[in-house]
GROMACS .gro file of C-alpha atoms in nm:
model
  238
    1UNK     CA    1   1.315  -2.513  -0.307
    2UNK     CA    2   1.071  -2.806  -0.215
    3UNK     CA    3   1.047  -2.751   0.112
    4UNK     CA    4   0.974  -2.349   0.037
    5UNK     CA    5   0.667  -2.465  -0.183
    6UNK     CA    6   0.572  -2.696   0.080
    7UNK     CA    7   0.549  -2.476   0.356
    8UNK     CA    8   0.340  -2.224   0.109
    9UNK     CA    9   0.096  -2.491   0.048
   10UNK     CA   10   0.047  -2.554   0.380
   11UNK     CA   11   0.002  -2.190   0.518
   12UNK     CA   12  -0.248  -2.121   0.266
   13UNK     CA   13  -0.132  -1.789   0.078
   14UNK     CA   14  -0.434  -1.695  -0.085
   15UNK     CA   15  -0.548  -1.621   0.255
   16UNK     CA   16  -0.298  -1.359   0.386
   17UNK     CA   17  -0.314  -1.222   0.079
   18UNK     CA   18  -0.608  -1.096   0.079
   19UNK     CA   19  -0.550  -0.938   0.460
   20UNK     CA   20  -0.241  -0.757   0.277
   21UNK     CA   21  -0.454  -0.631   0.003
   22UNK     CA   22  -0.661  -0.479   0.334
   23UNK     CA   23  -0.370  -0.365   0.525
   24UNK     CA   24  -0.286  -0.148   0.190
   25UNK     CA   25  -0.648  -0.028   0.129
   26UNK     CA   26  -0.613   0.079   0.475
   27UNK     CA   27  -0.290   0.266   0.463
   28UNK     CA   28  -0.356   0.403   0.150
   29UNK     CA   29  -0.674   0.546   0.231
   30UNK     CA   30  -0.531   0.706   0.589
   31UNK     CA   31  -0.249   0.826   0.324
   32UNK     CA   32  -0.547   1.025   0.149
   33UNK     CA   33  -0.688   1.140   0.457
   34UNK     CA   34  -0.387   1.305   0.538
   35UNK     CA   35  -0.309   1.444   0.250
   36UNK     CA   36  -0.662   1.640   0.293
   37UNK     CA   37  -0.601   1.701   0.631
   38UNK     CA   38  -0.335   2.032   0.545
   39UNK     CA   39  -0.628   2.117   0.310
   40UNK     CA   40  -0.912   2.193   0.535
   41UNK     CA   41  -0.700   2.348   0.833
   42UNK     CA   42  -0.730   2.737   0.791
   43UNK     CA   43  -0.553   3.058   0.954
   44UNK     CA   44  -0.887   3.177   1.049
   45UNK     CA   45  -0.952   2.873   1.274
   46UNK     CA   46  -0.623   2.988   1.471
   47UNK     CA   47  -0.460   2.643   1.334
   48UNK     CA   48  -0.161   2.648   1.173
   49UNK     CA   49  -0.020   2.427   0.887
   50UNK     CA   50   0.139   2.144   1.027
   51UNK     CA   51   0.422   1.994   0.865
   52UNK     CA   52   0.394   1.681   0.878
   53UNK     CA   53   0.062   1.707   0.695
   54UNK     CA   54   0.203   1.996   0.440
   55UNK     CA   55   0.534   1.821   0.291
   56UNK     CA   56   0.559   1.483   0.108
   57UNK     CA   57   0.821   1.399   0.352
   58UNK     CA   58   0.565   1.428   0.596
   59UNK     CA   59   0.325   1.256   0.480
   60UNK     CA   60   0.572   0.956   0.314
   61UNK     CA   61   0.704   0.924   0.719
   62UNK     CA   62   0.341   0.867   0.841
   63UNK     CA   63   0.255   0.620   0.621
   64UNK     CA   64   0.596   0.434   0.634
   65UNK     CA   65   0.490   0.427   0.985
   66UNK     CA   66   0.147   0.265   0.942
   67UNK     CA   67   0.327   0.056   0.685
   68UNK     CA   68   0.623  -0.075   0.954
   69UNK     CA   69   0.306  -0.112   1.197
   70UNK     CA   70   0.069  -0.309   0.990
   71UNK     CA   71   0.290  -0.533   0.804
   72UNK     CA   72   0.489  -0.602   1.142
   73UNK     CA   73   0.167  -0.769   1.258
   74UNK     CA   74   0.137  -0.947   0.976
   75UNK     CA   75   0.456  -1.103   1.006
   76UNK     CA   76   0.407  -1.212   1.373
   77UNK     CA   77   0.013  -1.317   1.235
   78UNK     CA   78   0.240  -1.522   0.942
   79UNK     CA   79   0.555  -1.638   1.225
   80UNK     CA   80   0.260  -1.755   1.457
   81UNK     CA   81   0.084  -1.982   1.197
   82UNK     CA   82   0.427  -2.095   1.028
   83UNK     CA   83   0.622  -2.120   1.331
   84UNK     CA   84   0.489  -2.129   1.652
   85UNK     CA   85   0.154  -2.298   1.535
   86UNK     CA   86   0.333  -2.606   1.399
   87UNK     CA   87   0.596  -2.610   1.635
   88UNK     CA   88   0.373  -2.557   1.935
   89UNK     CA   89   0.114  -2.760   1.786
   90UNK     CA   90  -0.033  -3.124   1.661
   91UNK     CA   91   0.210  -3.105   1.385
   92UNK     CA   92   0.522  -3.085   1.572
   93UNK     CA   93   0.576  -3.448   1.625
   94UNK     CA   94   0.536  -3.434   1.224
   95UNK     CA   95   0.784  -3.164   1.176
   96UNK     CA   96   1.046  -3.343   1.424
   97UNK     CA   97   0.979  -3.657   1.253
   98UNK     CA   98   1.105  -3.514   0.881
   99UNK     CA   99   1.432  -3.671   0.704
  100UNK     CA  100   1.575  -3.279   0.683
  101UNK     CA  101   1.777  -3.120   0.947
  102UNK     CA  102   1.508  -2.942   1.240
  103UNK     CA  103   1.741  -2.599   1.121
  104UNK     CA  104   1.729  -2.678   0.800
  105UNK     CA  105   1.317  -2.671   0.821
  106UNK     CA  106   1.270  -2.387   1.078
  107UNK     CA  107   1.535  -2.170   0.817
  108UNK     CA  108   1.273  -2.243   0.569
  109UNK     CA  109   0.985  -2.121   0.774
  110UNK     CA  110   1.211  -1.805   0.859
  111UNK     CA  111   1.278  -1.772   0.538
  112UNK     CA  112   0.909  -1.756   0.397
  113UNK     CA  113   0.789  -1.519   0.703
  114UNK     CA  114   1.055  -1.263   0.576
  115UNK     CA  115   1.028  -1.286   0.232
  116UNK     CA  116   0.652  -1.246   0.238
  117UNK     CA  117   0.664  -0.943   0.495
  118UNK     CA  118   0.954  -0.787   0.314
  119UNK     CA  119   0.840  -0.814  -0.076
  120UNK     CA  120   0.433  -0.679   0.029
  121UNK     CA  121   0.593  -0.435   0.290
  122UNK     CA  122   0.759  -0.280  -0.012
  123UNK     CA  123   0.516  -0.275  -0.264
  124UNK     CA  124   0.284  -0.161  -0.045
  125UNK     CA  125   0.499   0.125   0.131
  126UNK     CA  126   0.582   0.231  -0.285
  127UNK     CA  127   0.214   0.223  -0.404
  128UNK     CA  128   0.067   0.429  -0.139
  129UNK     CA  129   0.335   0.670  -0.175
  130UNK     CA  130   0.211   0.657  -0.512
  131UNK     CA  131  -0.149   0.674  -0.473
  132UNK     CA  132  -0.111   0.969  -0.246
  133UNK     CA  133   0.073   1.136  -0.528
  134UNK     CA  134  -0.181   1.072  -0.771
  135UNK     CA  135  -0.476   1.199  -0.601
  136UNK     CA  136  -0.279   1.511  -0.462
  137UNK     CA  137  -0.237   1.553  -0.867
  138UNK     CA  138  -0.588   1.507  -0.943
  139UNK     CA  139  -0.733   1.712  -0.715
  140UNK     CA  140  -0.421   1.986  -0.735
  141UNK     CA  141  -0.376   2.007  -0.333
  142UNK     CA  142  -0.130   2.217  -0.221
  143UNK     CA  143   0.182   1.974  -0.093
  144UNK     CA  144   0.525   2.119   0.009
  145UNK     CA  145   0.745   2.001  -0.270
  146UNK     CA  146   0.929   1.714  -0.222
  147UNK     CA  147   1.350   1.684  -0.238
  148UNK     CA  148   1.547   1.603  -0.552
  149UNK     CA  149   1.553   1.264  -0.438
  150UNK     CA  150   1.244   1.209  -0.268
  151UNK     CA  151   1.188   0.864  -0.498
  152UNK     CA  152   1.517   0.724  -0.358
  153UNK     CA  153   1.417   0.829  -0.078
  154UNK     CA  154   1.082   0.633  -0.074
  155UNK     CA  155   1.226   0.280  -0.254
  156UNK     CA  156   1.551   0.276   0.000
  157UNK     CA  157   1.246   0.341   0.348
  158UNK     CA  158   1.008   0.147   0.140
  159UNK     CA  159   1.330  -0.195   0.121
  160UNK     CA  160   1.444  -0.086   0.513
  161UNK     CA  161   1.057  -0.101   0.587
  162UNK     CA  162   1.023  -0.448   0.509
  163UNK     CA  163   1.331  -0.589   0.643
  164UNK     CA  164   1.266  -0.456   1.016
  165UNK     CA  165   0.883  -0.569   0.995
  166UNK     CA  166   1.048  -0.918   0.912
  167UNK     CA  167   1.290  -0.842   1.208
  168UNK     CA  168   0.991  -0.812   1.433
  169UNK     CA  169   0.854  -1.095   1.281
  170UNK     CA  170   1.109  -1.385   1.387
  171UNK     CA  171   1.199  -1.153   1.737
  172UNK     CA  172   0.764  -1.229   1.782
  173UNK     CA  173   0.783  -1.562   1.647
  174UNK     CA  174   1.096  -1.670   1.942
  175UNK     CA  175   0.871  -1.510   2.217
  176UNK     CA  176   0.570  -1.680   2.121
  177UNK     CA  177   0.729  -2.004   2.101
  178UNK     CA  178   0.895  -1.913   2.442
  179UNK     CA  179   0.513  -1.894   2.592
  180UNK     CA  180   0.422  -2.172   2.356
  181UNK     CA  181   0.120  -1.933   2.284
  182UNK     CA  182   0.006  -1.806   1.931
  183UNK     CA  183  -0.150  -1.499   2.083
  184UNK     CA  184   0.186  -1.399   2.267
  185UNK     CA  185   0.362  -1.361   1.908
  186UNK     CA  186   0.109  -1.122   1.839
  187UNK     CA  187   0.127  -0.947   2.131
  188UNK     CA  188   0.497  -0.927   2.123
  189UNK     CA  189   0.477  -0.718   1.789
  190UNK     CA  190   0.216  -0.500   1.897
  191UNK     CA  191   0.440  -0.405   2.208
  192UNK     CA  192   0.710  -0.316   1.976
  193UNK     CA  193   0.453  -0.138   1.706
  194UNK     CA  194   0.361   0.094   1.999
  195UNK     CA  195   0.683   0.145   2.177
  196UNK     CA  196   0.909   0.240   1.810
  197UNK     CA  197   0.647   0.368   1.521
  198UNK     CA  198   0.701   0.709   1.680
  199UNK     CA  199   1.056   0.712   1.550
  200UNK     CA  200   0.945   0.658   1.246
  201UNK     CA  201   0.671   0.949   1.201
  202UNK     CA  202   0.824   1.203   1.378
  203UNK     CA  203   1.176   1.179   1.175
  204UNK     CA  204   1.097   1.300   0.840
  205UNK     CA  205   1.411   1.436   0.695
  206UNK     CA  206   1.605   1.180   0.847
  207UNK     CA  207   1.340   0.864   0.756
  208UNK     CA  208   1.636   0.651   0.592
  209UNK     CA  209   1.880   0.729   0.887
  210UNK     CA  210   1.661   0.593   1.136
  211UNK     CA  211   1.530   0.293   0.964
  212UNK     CA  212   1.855   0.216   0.861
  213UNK     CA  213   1.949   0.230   1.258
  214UNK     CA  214   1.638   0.041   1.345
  215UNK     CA  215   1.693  -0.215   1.085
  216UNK     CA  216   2.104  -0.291   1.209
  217UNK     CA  217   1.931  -0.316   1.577
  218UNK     CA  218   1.638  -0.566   1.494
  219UNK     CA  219   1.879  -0.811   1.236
  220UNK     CA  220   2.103  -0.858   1.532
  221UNK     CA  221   1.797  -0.868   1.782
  222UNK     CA  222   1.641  -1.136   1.537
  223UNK     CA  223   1.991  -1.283   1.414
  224UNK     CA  224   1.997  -1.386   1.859
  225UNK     CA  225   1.646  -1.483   1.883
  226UNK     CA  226   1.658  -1.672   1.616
  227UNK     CA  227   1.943  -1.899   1.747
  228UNK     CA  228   1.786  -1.936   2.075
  229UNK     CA  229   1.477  -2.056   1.910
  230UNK     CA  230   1.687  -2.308   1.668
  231UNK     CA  231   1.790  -2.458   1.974
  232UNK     CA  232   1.507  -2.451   2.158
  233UNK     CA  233   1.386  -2.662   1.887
  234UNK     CA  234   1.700  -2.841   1.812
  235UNK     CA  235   1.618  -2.977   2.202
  236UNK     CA  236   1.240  -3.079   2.122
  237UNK     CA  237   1.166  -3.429   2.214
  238UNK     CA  238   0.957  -3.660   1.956
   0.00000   0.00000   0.00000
């Protein structure tokens, strides 16, 4: 538990707290744009309704995809500065230096890039579900009703959400440490952001299915990278 309070202090929070308090302003907001976007598409134009604007399950499977998107970034942003920055960095003969096992230390830092990515991946998947709800109340728009369990539907996404943007997280965080470059971690989620997010949005009746695949795929990807990065590591020469 020391060592988990440690590594907070060091990685400054407050700071990526306030870029996931953007990231959900952001996805919220797009969340509200599409909810309009149904609205002010008319026959007369010669444009149908599309669905994925016109149902909540829709609309909950393109912002689960900006959700997976952003807060997969985030966790290779927080696996780059937790991870690869110390490890990579000035602080590495520190870190090699400790009285604590070099796993026991890097499981910490694995530890705190999931549980950060999955907990605010969650909440903010579940609020701006809920937000979107709210204003489609206010303002009375006409949604496609959603399924009997459409708020199962969103928590069980919303928890499968966060645990593959953590997946990408450590899978960044090997590769990064690989290149011994910061910006490669980055880049390594972004690659995966653009090559899977489509699975996401374009599988709205079958949203838990597929994140429930993607999330098997990416804990076994990660489960692997992480042991080749434990002994990379394991390896490192004061």
């Amino acid at each position: 538990m020391n060592l988990y309070k440690l590594e907070l202090m060091k990685m400054k929070l407050s700071a990526y707290l306030l870029a996931i308090l953007i990231v959900f302003v952001c996805i919220a907001s797009l969340g509200i744009l599409f909810l309009f976007i149904s609205q002010i598409e008319t026959p007369e134009a010669g444009i149908s309704d599309d669905e994925m604007f016109s149902s909540w399950n829709g609309l909950f499977a393109l912002t689960t995809a900006l959700t997976f998107s952003c807060f997969s970034v985030v966790s290779a942003a927080v696996a780059a500065k937790v991870i690869v920055g110390e490890y990579c960095g000035a602080n590495a003969v520190m870190l090699l230096s400790y009285p604590v096992g070099r796993r026991l230390i890097l499981k910490t830092k694995c530890g705190i890039v999931c549980g950060v990515t999955a907990v605010f991946a969650f909440i903010s998947n579940v609020l701006a579900a809920g937000v979107m709800y709210f204003i489609a109340e206010i303002f009375a728009l006409q949604i496609e009703a959603e399924g009997e369990h459409f708020i199962i539907i969103v928590l069980i996404s919303s928890i499968l959400t966060g645990v593959v943007s953590s997946a990408v997280g450590i899978i960044s965080a090997a590769a990064g440490w690989k290149k011994r470059s910061v910006i490669a971690t980055i880049i390594c989620a972004i690659i995966i952001v653009c090559a899977l997010t489509n699975l996401i949005a374009v599988s709205p009746n079958n949203i838990i299915f597929v994140l429930y695949a993607m999330s098997v795929i990416f804990i076994l990807a990660a489960g692997l990278m992480y042991g080749i990065l434990a002994k990379g590591i394991d390896r490192m020469e004061i």
